[in-house]
Amino acid sequence: MCLMINNLLDKLYSERTLSKDEFISLINCPKDTSEHLRSLAEKVRIENYGHDIYMRGLIEFSNYCRQDCYYCGIRRSNTSCPRYRLSFNDIAECCREGYRLGFRTFVLQSGEDPYFTDDRICKIIEAIKRDYPDCAVTLSLGEKSREIYKRFFDCGADRYLLRHETANKAHFKKLHPENQTFEGRMECLQILKEIGYQVGCGFMVGSPFQNAECLADDLLFIKKLNPQMVGIGPFIPHGQTPFKEYSAGSLDMTLKMLSIIRLMLPGVLLPATTALATIDPRGREKGILAGANVVMPNLSPVKVREKYQLYDNKVCTGEESAQCRSCLEKRIQSVGCRLVVARGDSKNI
Ligand code: 5AD
Ligand code: FES
């Protein structure tokens, strides 16, 4: 049944896309062709980025969130989540330490926290760009209006991560309460592109109610949006959410998606995510071998790390940034790559 799969892989490699039915066949095909897919994706990663792996310093500066995604551990209804906010000085300190360790991109991520007004965010962006003009600032702050996205961009923000979560409208409704709409999410991504951000979308693999058709929709959507970055990782249940009983997404399916995306968008930036490292002790390394070329270790102060729990058993919640960096360095070298000190802009422009 999977005999034609090698033909599909060759077609994906040369044409950089497939039809929806072809994607569904590829997604449904069991493991036996996975090595062929992986090695093509690794080859394409090397053609585009050599053996360089970019690192981004992730600063999770607030876990307050006004939204209530059913899958997420920091959703507003989770009253047992200890909430925290980093001060301006805390954030500045993270950047200082990060710069010293070789980070040249800072990712400011938080829940949708009204305390962090536009003025406060602009002040942070401007301070980072002033003190580290050779660094890129990436925002991951959720859904905002066009005006606010534009303001942040004009203050100096370079990139914006906003996962689309699923490109299938019926599926989106099953993952979110009614006030969070599929159209709203898609519009935000469109606006971010129009403003001129380097944009990242993405989704969870194995989220509840996801099927092969949803994944095929994700792939076709990503092809159409043509983003600079794609963040994907397995869904991992969190014990204080409505999805606590669902099982986690699989390693193999996550790696398969990484490889397919590398073949579709050869120059895209593709992180081997913390969620991937959480479901497998060599998840990051396997992600890189499957075509990923970015790692995003945590720069947040150790004291708040375990409070930013989107899912259970998140890795690297205890180590200092410096330890995190040297641990990563070794892991990356073990798969023949090197961590580079660079902004690492996308080759997908
Ligand atoms: N498992 C895996 N990923 C999750 N995210 C949120 N909750 C979970 C979970 N339980 C992802 C979402 C979000 C990103 C910041 O983290 O895709 O966009
Ligand atoms: Fe915060 Fe989803 S729970 S944006």
mmCIF file of C-alpha atoms and ligand atoms in Angstrom:
data_model
loop_
_atom_site.group_PDB
_atom_site.id
_atom_site.type_symbol
_atom_site.label_atom_id
_atom_site.label_comp_id
_atom_site.label_asym_id
_atom_site.label_seq_id
_atom_site.Cartn_x
_atom_site.Cartn_y
_atom_site.Cartn_z
ATOM 1 C CA MET A 1 0.000 0.000 0.000
ATOM 2 C CA CYS A 2 2.925 2.300 0.689
ATOM 3 C CA LEU A 3 4.715 1.365 -2.531
ATOM 4 C CA MET A 4 3.706 4.596 -4.163
ATOM 5 C CA ILE A 5 4.945 6.546 -1.173
ATOM 6 C CA ASN A 6 8.464 6.786 -2.531
ATOM 7 C CA ASN A 7 7.003 8.374 -5.642
ATOM 8 C CA LEU A 8 5.121 10.831 -3.451
ATOM 9 C CA LEU A 9 8.310 11.693 -1.590
ATOM 10 C CA ASP A 10 10.160 12.294 -4.845
ATOM 11 C CA LYS A 11 7.308 14.473 -6.013
ATOM 12 C CA LEU A 12 7.280 16.427 -2.738
ATOM 13 C CA TYR A 13 11.039 16.902 -3.020
ATOM 14 C CA SER A 14 10.943 18.188 -6.583
ATOM 15 C CA GLU A 15 7.654 20.106 -6.616
ATOM 16 C CA ARG A 16 7.654 21.211 -2.961
ATOM 17 C CA THR A 17 4.007 20.418 -2.471
ATOM 18 C CA LEU A 18 1.397 17.693 -2.906
ATOM 19 C CA SER A 19 -2.369 17.605 -3.306
ATOM 20 C CA LYS A 20 -4.494 17.223 -0.198
ATOM 21 C CA ASP A 21 -5.175 13.548 -0.978
ATOM 22 C CA GLU A 22 -1.495 12.896 -1.512
ATOM 23 C CA PHE A 23 -0.627 14.519 1.798
ATOM 24 C CA ILE A 24 -3.246 12.350 3.501
ATOM 25 C CA SER A 25 -1.697 9.196 1.974
ATOM 26 C CA LEU A 26 1.732 10.263 3.127
ATOM 27 C CA ILE A 27 0.475 11.045 6.636
ATOM 28 C CA ASN A 28 -1.365 7.711 6.890
ATOM 29 C CA CYS A 29 1.500 5.640 5.612
ATOM 30 C CA PRO A 30 3.161 3.717 8.439
ATOM 31 C CA LYS A 31 6.771 4.030 9.466
ATOM 32 C CA ASP A 32 8.582 2.097 6.747
ATOM 33 C CA THR A 33 9.409 5.047 4.498
ATOM 34 C CA SER A 34 10.333 7.412 7.276
ATOM 35 C CA GLU A 35 14.100 7.090 6.771
ATOM 36 C CA HIS A 36 13.823 8.150 3.135
ATOM 37 C CA LEU A 37 11.769 11.203 4.121
ATOM 38 C CA ARG A 38 14.148 12.070 6.954
ATOM 39 C CA SER A 39 17.276 11.854 4.841
ATOM 40 C CA LEU A 40 15.784 14.046 2.104
ATOM 41 C CA ALA A 41 14.830 16.641 4.717
ATOM 42 C CA GLU A 42 18.266 16.576 6.302
ATOM 43 C CA LYS A 43 19.869 17.012 2.882
ATOM 44 C CA VAL A 44 17.674 20.031 2.145
ATOM 45 C CA ARG A 45 18.445 21.553 5.558
ATOM 46 C CA ILE A 46 22.184 21.204 4.847
ATOM 47 C CA GLU A 47 21.808 22.679 1.351
ATOM 48 C CA ASN A 48 20.160 25.754 2.840
ATOM 49 C CA TYR A 49 21.783 26.224 6.239
ATOM 50 C CA GLY A 50 24.862 23.995 6.253
ATOM 51 C CA HIS A 51 25.488 22.552 9.706
ATOM 52 C CA ASP A 52 24.524 25.748 11.494
ATOM 53 C CA ILE A 53 21.883 25.639 14.195
ATOM 54 C CA TYR A 54 20.490 28.954 15.403
ATOM 55 C CA MET A 55 19.569 29.557 18.980
ATOM 56 C CA ARG A 56 16.905 31.887 20.323
ATOM 57 C CA GLY A 57 16.748 32.962 23.941
ATOM 58 C CA LEU A 58 13.214 32.475 25.164
ATOM 59 C CA ILE A 59 12.057 34.891 27.850
ATOM 60 C CA GLU A 60 8.689 33.830 29.256
ATOM 61 C CA PHE A 61 7.946 37.097 31.029
ATOM 62 C CA SER A 62 4.358 36.525 32.197
ATOM 63 C CA ASN A 63 2.111 33.500 32.557
ATOM 64 C CA TYR A 64 -1.073 35.501 33.119
ATOM 65 C CA CYS A 65 -3.477 34.842 30.259
ATOM 66 C CA ARG A 66 -6.947 36.188 29.473
ATOM 67 C CA GLN A 67 -7.589 33.352 27.036
ATOM 68 C CA ASP A 68 -8.823 29.864 27.818
ATOM 69 C CA CYS A 69 -7.497 27.419 25.204
ATOM 70 C CA TYR A 70 -8.619 23.959 26.285
ATOM 71 C CA TYR A 71 -5.138 22.459 25.849
ATOM 72 C CA CYS A 72 -3.035 25.057 27.626
ATOM 73 C CA GLY A 73 -1.788 24.881 31.215
ATOM 74 C CA ILE A 74 -1.696 28.665 31.702
ATOM 75 C CA ARG A 75 -5.314 29.158 30.538
ATOM 76 C CA ARG A 76 -7.267 31.597 32.669
ATOM 77 C CA SER A 77 -9.513 28.893 34.218
ATOM 78 C CA ASN A 78 -6.536 27.076 35.700
ATOM 79 C CA THR A 79 -6.741 28.567 39.177
ATOM 80 C CA SER A 80 -4.012 26.283 40.511
ATOM 81 C CA CYS A 81 -1.390 27.812 38.231
ATOM 82 C CA PRO A 82 0.908 30.094 40.258
ATOM 83 C CA ARG A 83 1.077 33.316 38.267
ATOM 84 C CA TYR A 84 4.101 35.555 37.856
ATOM 85 C CA ARG A 85 5.332 38.551 35.937
ATOM 86 C CA LEU A 86 8.932 39.541 35.315
ATOM 87 C CA SER A 87 9.875 43.160 35.895
ATOM 88 C CA PHE A 88 11.526 45.348 33.275
ATOM 89 C CA ASN A 89 14.815 44.846 35.126
ATOM 90 C CA ASP A 90 14.368 41.052 35.239
ATOM 91 C CA ILE A 91 13.896 41.035 31.474
ATOM 92 C CA ALA A 92 16.914 43.289 30.941
ATOM 93 C CA GLU A 93 18.968 40.920 33.103
ATOM 94 C CA CYS A 94 17.876 37.897 31.015
ATOM 95 C CA CYS A 95 19.033 39.693 27.880
ATOM 96 C CA ARG A 96 22.362 40.658 29.415
ATOM 97 C CA GLU A 97 23.052 37.052 30.405
ATOM 98 C CA GLY A 98 21.735 35.815 27.053
ATOM 99 C CA TYR A 99 23.952 38.142 25.053
ATOM 100 C CA ARG A 100 26.972 37.029 27.054
ATOM 101 C CA LEU A 101 26.127 33.413 26.213
ATOM 102 C CA GLY A 102 25.951 34.157 22.486
ATOM 103 C CA PHE A 103 22.231 34.659 21.899
ATOM 104 C CA ARG A 104 21.463 37.152 19.126
ATOM 105 C CA THR A 105 17.688 36.688 19.070
ATOM 106 C CA PHE A 106 15.452 37.281 22.057
ATOM 107 C CA VAL A 107 11.941 35.859 22.034
ATOM 108 C CA LEU A 108 9.566 37.703 24.341
ATOM 109 C CA GLN A 109 6.728 35.318 25.096
ATOM 110 C CA SER A 110 3.791 35.612 27.489
ATOM 111 C CA GLY A 111 0.164 34.758 27.958
ATOM 112 C CA GLU A 112 -2.251 37.462 26.817
ATOM 113 C CA ASP A 113 -1.629 39.598 29.888
ATOM 114 C CA PRO A 114 -3.415 42.991 30.022
ATOM 115 C CA TYR A 115 -0.907 44.279 32.586
ATOM 116 C CA PHE A 116 1.652 44.449 29.796
ATOM 117 C CA THR A 117 0.126 47.397 27.974
ATOM 118 C CA ASP A 118 1.399 48.497 24.567
ATOM 119 C CA ASP A 119 3.448 51.191 26.281
ATOM 120 C CA ARG A 120 5.165 48.676 28.533
ATOM 121 C CA ILE A 121 5.912 46.297 25.646
ATOM 122 C CA CYS A 122 7.262 49.131 23.490
ATOM 123 C CA LYS A 123 9.538 50.219 26.309
ATOM 124 C CA ILE A 124 10.977 46.692 26.519
ATOM 125 C CA ILE A 125 11.457 46.363 22.738
ATOM 126 C CA GLU A 126 13.143 49.769 22.508
ATOM 127 C CA ALA A 127 15.492 49.031 25.385
ATOM 128 C CA ILE A 128 16.601 45.705 23.867
ATOM 129 C CA LYS A 129 17.120 47.215 20.411
ATOM 130 C CA ARG A 130 19.038 50.121 21.930
ATOM 131 C CA ASP A 131 21.337 47.962 24.055
ATOM 132 C CA TYR A 132 21.768 45.131 21.525
ATOM 133 C CA PRO A 133 21.349 46.623 18.037
ATOM 134 C CA ASP A 134 22.840 43.486 16.479
ATOM 135 C CA CYS A 135 20.050 41.314 17.900
ATOM 136 C CA ALA A 136 16.613 40.431 16.595
ATOM 137 C CA VAL A 137 13.536 40.771 18.795
ATOM 138 C CA THR A 138 10.798 38.211 18.324
ATOM 139 C CA LEU A 139 7.397 38.679 19.939
ATOM 140 C CA SER A 140 4.998 35.915 20.927
ATOM 141 C CA LEU A 141 2.185 37.731 22.721
ATOM 142 C CA GLY A 142 -0.925 36.306 21.067
ATOM 143 C CA GLU A 143 -3.693 38.137 19.252
ATOM 144 C CA LYS A 144 -3.603 41.954 19.043
ATOM 145 C CA SER A 145 -5.082 44.600 16.750
ATOM 146 C CA ARG A 146 -3.392 45.796 13.567
ATOM 147 C CA GLU A 147 -2.580 49.113 15.243
ATOM 148 C CA ILE A 148 -0.788 47.440 18.122
ATOM 149 C CA TYR A 149 1.153 45.019 15.920
ATOM 150 C CA LYS A 150 2.224 48.016 13.832
ATOM 151 C CA ARG A 151 3.301 49.965 16.899
ATOM 152 C CA PHE A 152 5.505 47.107 18.098
ATOM 153 C CA PHE A 153 7.005 46.792 14.618
ATOM 154 C CA ASP A 154 7.747 50.521 14.492
ATOM 155 C CA CYS A 155 9.428 50.230 17.912
ATOM 156 C CA GLY A 156 11.852 47.728 16.391
ATOM 157 C CA ALA A 157 10.330 44.243 16.747
ATOM 158 C CA ASP A 158 11.557 42.059 13.878
ATOM 159 C CA ARG A 159 9.576 38.845 14.126
ATOM 160 C CA TYR A 160 6.272 37.545 15.469
ATOM 161 C CA LEU A 161 5.316 34.000 16.401
ATOM 162 C CA LEU A 162 1.627 33.163 16.422
ATOM 163 C CA ARG A 163 0.826 29.515 15.946
ATOM 164 C CA HIS A 164 -2.312 29.015 13.856
ATOM 165 C CA GLU A 165 -2.903 25.864 16.020
ATOM 166 C CA THR A 166 -4.939 24.139 13.293
ATOM 167 C CA ALA A 167 -5.914 25.182 9.783
ATOM 168 C CA ASN A 168 -9.173 23.243 9.989
ATOM 169 C CA LYS A 169 -12.023 25.455 11.175
ATOM 170 C CA ALA A 170 -14.105 22.668 12.749
ATOM 171 C CA HIS A 171 -11.010 21.427 14.568
ATOM 172 C CA PHE A 172 -10.122 24.934 15.773
ATOM 173 C CA LYS A 173 -13.560 25.158 17.420
ATOM 174 C CA LYS A 174 -12.906 21.985 19.364
ATOM 175 C CA LEU A 175 -9.678 23.369 20.803
ATOM 176 C CA HIS A 176 -10.899 26.820 21.830
ATOM 177 C CA PRO A 177 -13.862 28.519 23.504
ATOM 178 C CA GLU A 178 -16.312 30.449 21.312
ATOM 179 C CA ASN A 179 -14.758 33.886 21.692
ATOM 180 C CA GLN A 180 -11.485 32.671 20.144
ATOM 181 C CA THR A 181 -12.189 32.316 16.446
ATOM 182 C CA PHE A 182 -10.443 30.686 13.546
ATOM 183 C CA GLU A 183 -11.052 33.779 11.427
ATOM 184 C CA GLY A 184 -9.553 36.024 14.107
ATOM 185 C CA ARG A 185 -6.401 33.935 14.249
ATOM 186 C CA MET A 186 -5.998 33.793 10.470
ATOM 187 C CA GLU A 187 -6.546 37.531 10.187
ATOM 188 C CA CYS A 188 -3.821 38.231 12.754
ATOM 189 C CA LEU A 189 -1.340 36.173 10.733
ATOM 190 C CA GLN A 190 -2.294 38.026 7.562
ATOM 191 C CA ILE A 191 -1.879 41.400 9.250
ATOM 192 C CA LEU A 192 1.509 40.447 10.693
ATOM 193 C CA LYS A 193 2.715 39.571 7.190
ATOM 194 C CA GLU A 194 1.327 42.772 5.701
ATOM 195 C CA ILE A 195 3.102 44.880 8.327
ATOM 196 C CA GLY A 196 6.405 43.289 7.361
ATOM 197 C CA TYR A 197 7.228 41.021 10.288
ATOM 198 C CA GLN A 198 9.119 37.791 9.718
ATOM 199 C CA VAL A 199 6.207 35.568 10.709
ATOM 200 C CA GLY A 200 6.024 32.181 12.387
ATOM 201 C CA CYS A 201 2.914 30.011 12.437
ATOM 202 C CA GLY A 202 2.612 26.460 13.709
ATOM 203 C CA PHE A 203 0.554 23.739 15.296
ATOM 204 C CA MET A 204 0.586 20.869 17.758
ATOM 205 C CA VAL A 205 0.893 17.326 16.452
ATOM 206 C CA GLY A 206 -1.610 14.904 17.954
ATOM 207 C CA SER A 207 -3.887 17.479 19.548
ATOM 208 C CA PRO A 208 -7.304 16.060 20.512
ATOM 209 C CA PHE A 209 -9.645 15.483 17.520
ATOM 210 C CA GLN A 210 -6.837 15.983 14.998
ATOM 211 C CA ASN A 211 -6.921 13.577 12.038
ATOM 212 C CA ALA A 212 -4.939 13.162 8.840
ATOM 213 C CA GLU A 213 -7.198 15.626 7.061
ATOM 214 C CA CYS A 214 -6.466 18.313 9.695
ATOM 215 C CA LEU A 215 -2.732 17.748 9.256
ATOM 216 C CA ALA A 216 -3.050 17.948 5.460
ATOM 217 C CA ASP A 217 -4.941 21.243 5.919
ATOM 218 C CA ASP A 218 -2.090 22.489 8.137
ATOM 219 C CA LEU A 219 0.491 21.637 5.482
ATOM 220 C CA LEU A 220 -1.461 23.297 2.676
ATOM 221 C CA PHE A 221 -2.069 26.364 4.825
ATOM 222 C CA ILE A 222 1.633 26.655 5.640
ATOM 223 C CA LYS A 223 2.514 26.376 1.967
ATOM 224 C CA LYS A 224 0.089 29.166 1.160
ATOM 225 C CA LEU A 225 1.088 31.482 4.024
ATOM 226 C CA ASN A 226 4.769 30.919 3.191
ATOM 227 C CA PRO A 227 6.013 31.977 6.645
ATOM 228 C CA GLN A 228 9.621 32.537 7.703
ATOM 229 C CA MET A 229 9.268 30.170 10.684
ATOM 230 C CA VAL A 230 7.115 27.182 11.603
ATOM 231 C CA GLY A 231 6.852 26.009 15.207
ATOM 232 C CA ILE A 232 5.527 22.528 15.698
ATOM 233 C CA GLY A 233 5.675 20.134 18.598
ATOM 234 C CA PRO A 234 3.634 17.285 20.009
ATOM 235 C CA PHE A 235 0.538 18.001 22.075
ATOM 236 C CA ILE A 236 1.235 17.023 25.691
ATOM 237 C CA PRO A 237 -1.681 16.834 28.130
ATOM 238 C CA HIS A 238 -1.687 19.110 31.163
ATOM 239 C CA GLY A 239 -3.387 17.771 34.286
ATOM 240 C CA GLN A 240 -5.314 20.970 35.029
ATOM 241 C CA THR A 241 -6.964 21.367 31.637
ATOM 242 C CA PRO A 242 -10.078 19.911 29.998
ATOM 243 C CA PHE A 243 -7.763 17.820 27.792
ATOM 244 C CA LYS A 244 -6.001 16.097 30.676
ATOM 245 C CA GLU A 245 -7.252 12.634 29.646
ATOM 246 C CA TYR A 246 -6.067 12.802 26.036
ATOM 247 C CA SER A 247 -2.839 11.161 25.009
ATOM 248 C CA ALA A 248 0.235 13.017 23.804
ATOM 249 C CA GLY A 249 1.154 13.393 20.151
ATOM 250 C CA SER A 250 3.722 10.930 18.858
ATOM 251 C CA LEU A 251 7.409 11.452 18.262
ATOM 252 C CA ASP A 252 7.258 9.805 14.833
ATOM 253 C CA MET A 253 4.403 11.938 13.563
ATOM 254 C CA THR A 254 6.088 15.108 14.820
ATOM 255 C CA LEU A 255 9.334 14.197 13.050
ATOM 256 C CA LYS A 256 7.411 13.361 9.893
ATOM 257 C CA MET A 257 5.754 16.793 9.939
ATOM 258 C CA LEU A 258 9.113 18.530 10.470
ATOM 259 C CA SER A 259 10.587 16.705 7.481
ATOM 260 C CA ILE A 260 7.620 17.416 5.215
ATOM 261 C CA ILE A 261 7.734 21.116 6.109
ATOM 262 C CA ARG A 262 11.489 21.263 5.420
ATOM 263 C CA LEU A 263 10.834 19.803 1.954
ATOM 264 C CA MET A 264 7.950 22.210 1.292
ATOM 265 C CA LEU A 265 9.792 25.359 2.441
ATOM 266 C CA PRO A 266 13.529 24.634 2.128
ATOM 267 C CA GLY A 267 14.624 27.987 3.585
ATOM 268 C CA VAL A 268 12.227 28.062 6.535
ATOM 269 C CA LEU A 269 13.383 28.294 10.156
ATOM 270 C CA LEU A 270 12.229 25.202 11.963
ATOM 271 C CA PRO A 271 12.718 24.800 15.707
ATOM 272 C CA ALA A 272 13.226 21.492 17.452
ATOM 273 C CA THR A 273 10.832 22.467 20.224
ATOM 274 C CA THR A 274 10.907 21.962 23.977
ATOM 275 C CA ALA A 275 7.738 19.877 23.686
ATOM 276 C CA LEU A 276 9.622 17.497 21.373
ATOM 277 C CA ALA A 277 12.464 17.294 23.909
ATOM 278 C CA THR A 278 9.863 16.572 26.593
ATOM 279 C CA ILE A 279 8.384 13.458 24.952
ATOM 280 C CA ASP A 280 11.757 11.945 24.057
ATOM 281 C CA PRO A 281 15.127 12.324 25.801
ATOM 282 C CA ARG A 282 16.790 12.851 22.423
ATOM 283 C CA GLY A 283 13.876 14.744 20.927
ATOM 284 C CA ARG A 284 15.863 17.845 20.009
ATOM 285 C CA GLU A 285 18.580 15.811 18.286
ATOM 286 C CA LYS A 286 16.014 13.758 16.410
ATOM 287 C CA GLY A 287 14.252 16.966 15.378
ATOM 288 C CA ILE A 288 17.481 18.314 13.890
ATOM 289 C CA LEU A 289 18.120 15.068 12.039
ATOM 290 C CA ALA A 290 14.581 15.393 10.645
ATOM 291 C CA GLY A 291 15.237 18.869 9.223
ATOM 292 C CA ALA A 292 14.952 21.333 12.127
ATOM 293 C CA ASN A 293 17.593 24.080 12.415
ATOM 294 C CA VAL A 294 16.648 26.161 15.453
ATOM 295 C CA VAL A 295 16.655 25.620 19.209
ATOM 296 C CA MET A 296 14.965 27.908 21.697
ATOM 297 C CA PRO A 297 16.338 27.354 25.185
ATOM 298 C CA ASN A 298 14.921 29.127 28.172
ATOM 299 C CA LEU A 299 16.510 32.352 29.373
ATOM 300 C CA SER A 300 13.870 33.092 32.011
ATOM 301 C CA PRO A 301 15.117 33.216 35.610
ATOM 302 C CA VAL A 302 15.221 29.726 37.107
ATOM 303 C CA LYS A 303 12.792 30.730 39.879
ATOM 304 C CA VAL A 304 9.866 31.208 37.460
ATOM 305 C CA ARG A 305 10.627 28.492 34.930
ATOM 306 C CA GLU A 306 8.507 25.743 36.325
ATOM 307 C CA LYS A 307 5.542 28.104 36.497
ATOM 308 C CA TYR A 308 5.403 28.490 32.724
ATOM 309 C CA GLN A 309 3.871 25.063 32.257
ATOM 310 C CA LEU A 310 1.855 24.891 29.082
ATOM 311 C CA TYR A 311 1.968 21.087 29.488
ATOM 312 C CA ASP A 312 3.148 18.582 32.114
ATOM 313 C CA ASN A 313 6.778 17.453 32.662
ATOM 314 C CA LYS A 314 8.329 20.259 30.606
ATOM 315 C CA VAL A 315 12.113 19.761 30.388
ATOM 316 C CA CYS A 316 14.865 22.254 31.289
ATOM 317 C CA THR A 317 12.890 23.958 34.041
ATOM 318 C CA GLY A 318 15.717 23.667 36.547
ATOM 319 C CA GLU A 319 19.005 24.484 34.867
ATOM 320 C CA GLU A 320 20.643 27.869 34.597
ATOM 321 C CA SER A 321 20.894 29.435 31.157
ATOM 322 C CA ALA A 322 24.624 28.778 30.998
ATOM 323 C CA GLN A 323 24.154 25.077 31.784
ATOM 324 C CA CYS A 324 21.309 24.953 29.296
ATOM 325 C CA ARG A 325 23.571 26.363 26.623
ATOM 326 C CA SER A 326 26.439 23.923 27.211
ATOM 327 C CA CYS A 327 24.053 20.954 27.416
ATOM 328 C CA LEU A 328 22.525 22.030 24.108
ATOM 329 C CA GLU A 329 25.944 22.540 22.557
ATOM 330 C CA LYS A 330 26.848 18.920 23.251
ATOM 331 C CA ARG A 331 23.552 17.615 21.948
ATOM 332 C CA ILE A 332 23.864 19.601 18.732
ATOM 333 C CA GLN A 333 27.448 18.423 18.188
ATOM 334 C CA SER A 334 26.327 14.825 18.640
ATOM 335 C CA VAL A 335 24.324 15.134 15.402
ATOM 336 C CA GLY A 336 27.144 16.765 13.452
ATOM 337 C CA CYS A 337 25.983 20.366 13.796
ATOM 338 C CA ARG A 338 27.122 23.513 15.615
ATOM 339 C CA LEU A 339 25.391 26.307 17.510
ATOM 340 C CA VAL A 340 26.171 29.641 15.904
ATOM 341 C CA VAL A 341 26.282 33.133 17.316
ATOM 342 C CA ALA A 342 24.088 34.953 14.788
ATOM 343 C CA ARG A 343 20.666 36.513 14.389
ATOM 344 C CA GLY A 344 19.801 33.679 12.043
ATOM 345 C CA ASP A 345 17.373 35.352 9.682
ATOM 346 C CA SER A 346 15.186 33.173 7.523
ATOM 347 C CA LYS A 347 16.210 32.199 4.005
ATOM 348 C CA ASN A 348 12.531 31.933 3.172
ATOM 349 C CA ILE A 349 11.807 35.525 2.138
HETATM 350 N N1 5AD B 1 1.051 20.714 24.609
HETATM 351 C C1 5AD B 1 1.897 21.136 23.636
HETATM 352 N N2 5AD B 1 1.950 22.399 23.209
HETATM 353 C C2 5AD B 1 1.139 23.307 23.803
HETATM 354 N N3 5AD B 1 0.958 24.609 23.581
HETATM 355 C C3 5AD B 1 0.035 25.069 24.451
HETATM 356 N N4 5AD B 1 -0.399 24.067 25.225
HETATM 357 C C4 5AD B 1 0.260 22.946 24.836
HETATM 358 C C5 5AD B 1 0.232 21.581 25.233
HETATM 359 N N5 5AD B 1 -0.585 21.142 26.205
HETATM 360 C C6 5AD B 1 1.602 25.324 22.476
HETATM 361 C C7 5AD B 1 0.559 26.046 21.629
HETATM 362 C C8 5AD B 1 0.931 27.500 21.776
HETATM 363 C C9 5AD B 1 2.395 27.439 22.133
HETATM 364 C C10 5AD B 1 2.923 28.642 22.825
HETATM 365 O O1 5AD B 1 2.492 26.301 22.952
HETATM 366 O O2 5AD B 1 0.664 25.622 20.267
HETATM 367 O O3 5AD B 1 0.735 28.255 20.608
HETATM 368 FE FE1 FES B 2 -3.328 31.704 26.733
HETATM 369 FE FE2 FES B 2 -4.253 30.012 24.849
HETATM 370 S S1 FES B 2 -4.474 29.898 27.016
HETATM 371 S S2 FES B 2 -3.504 32.030 24.558
#
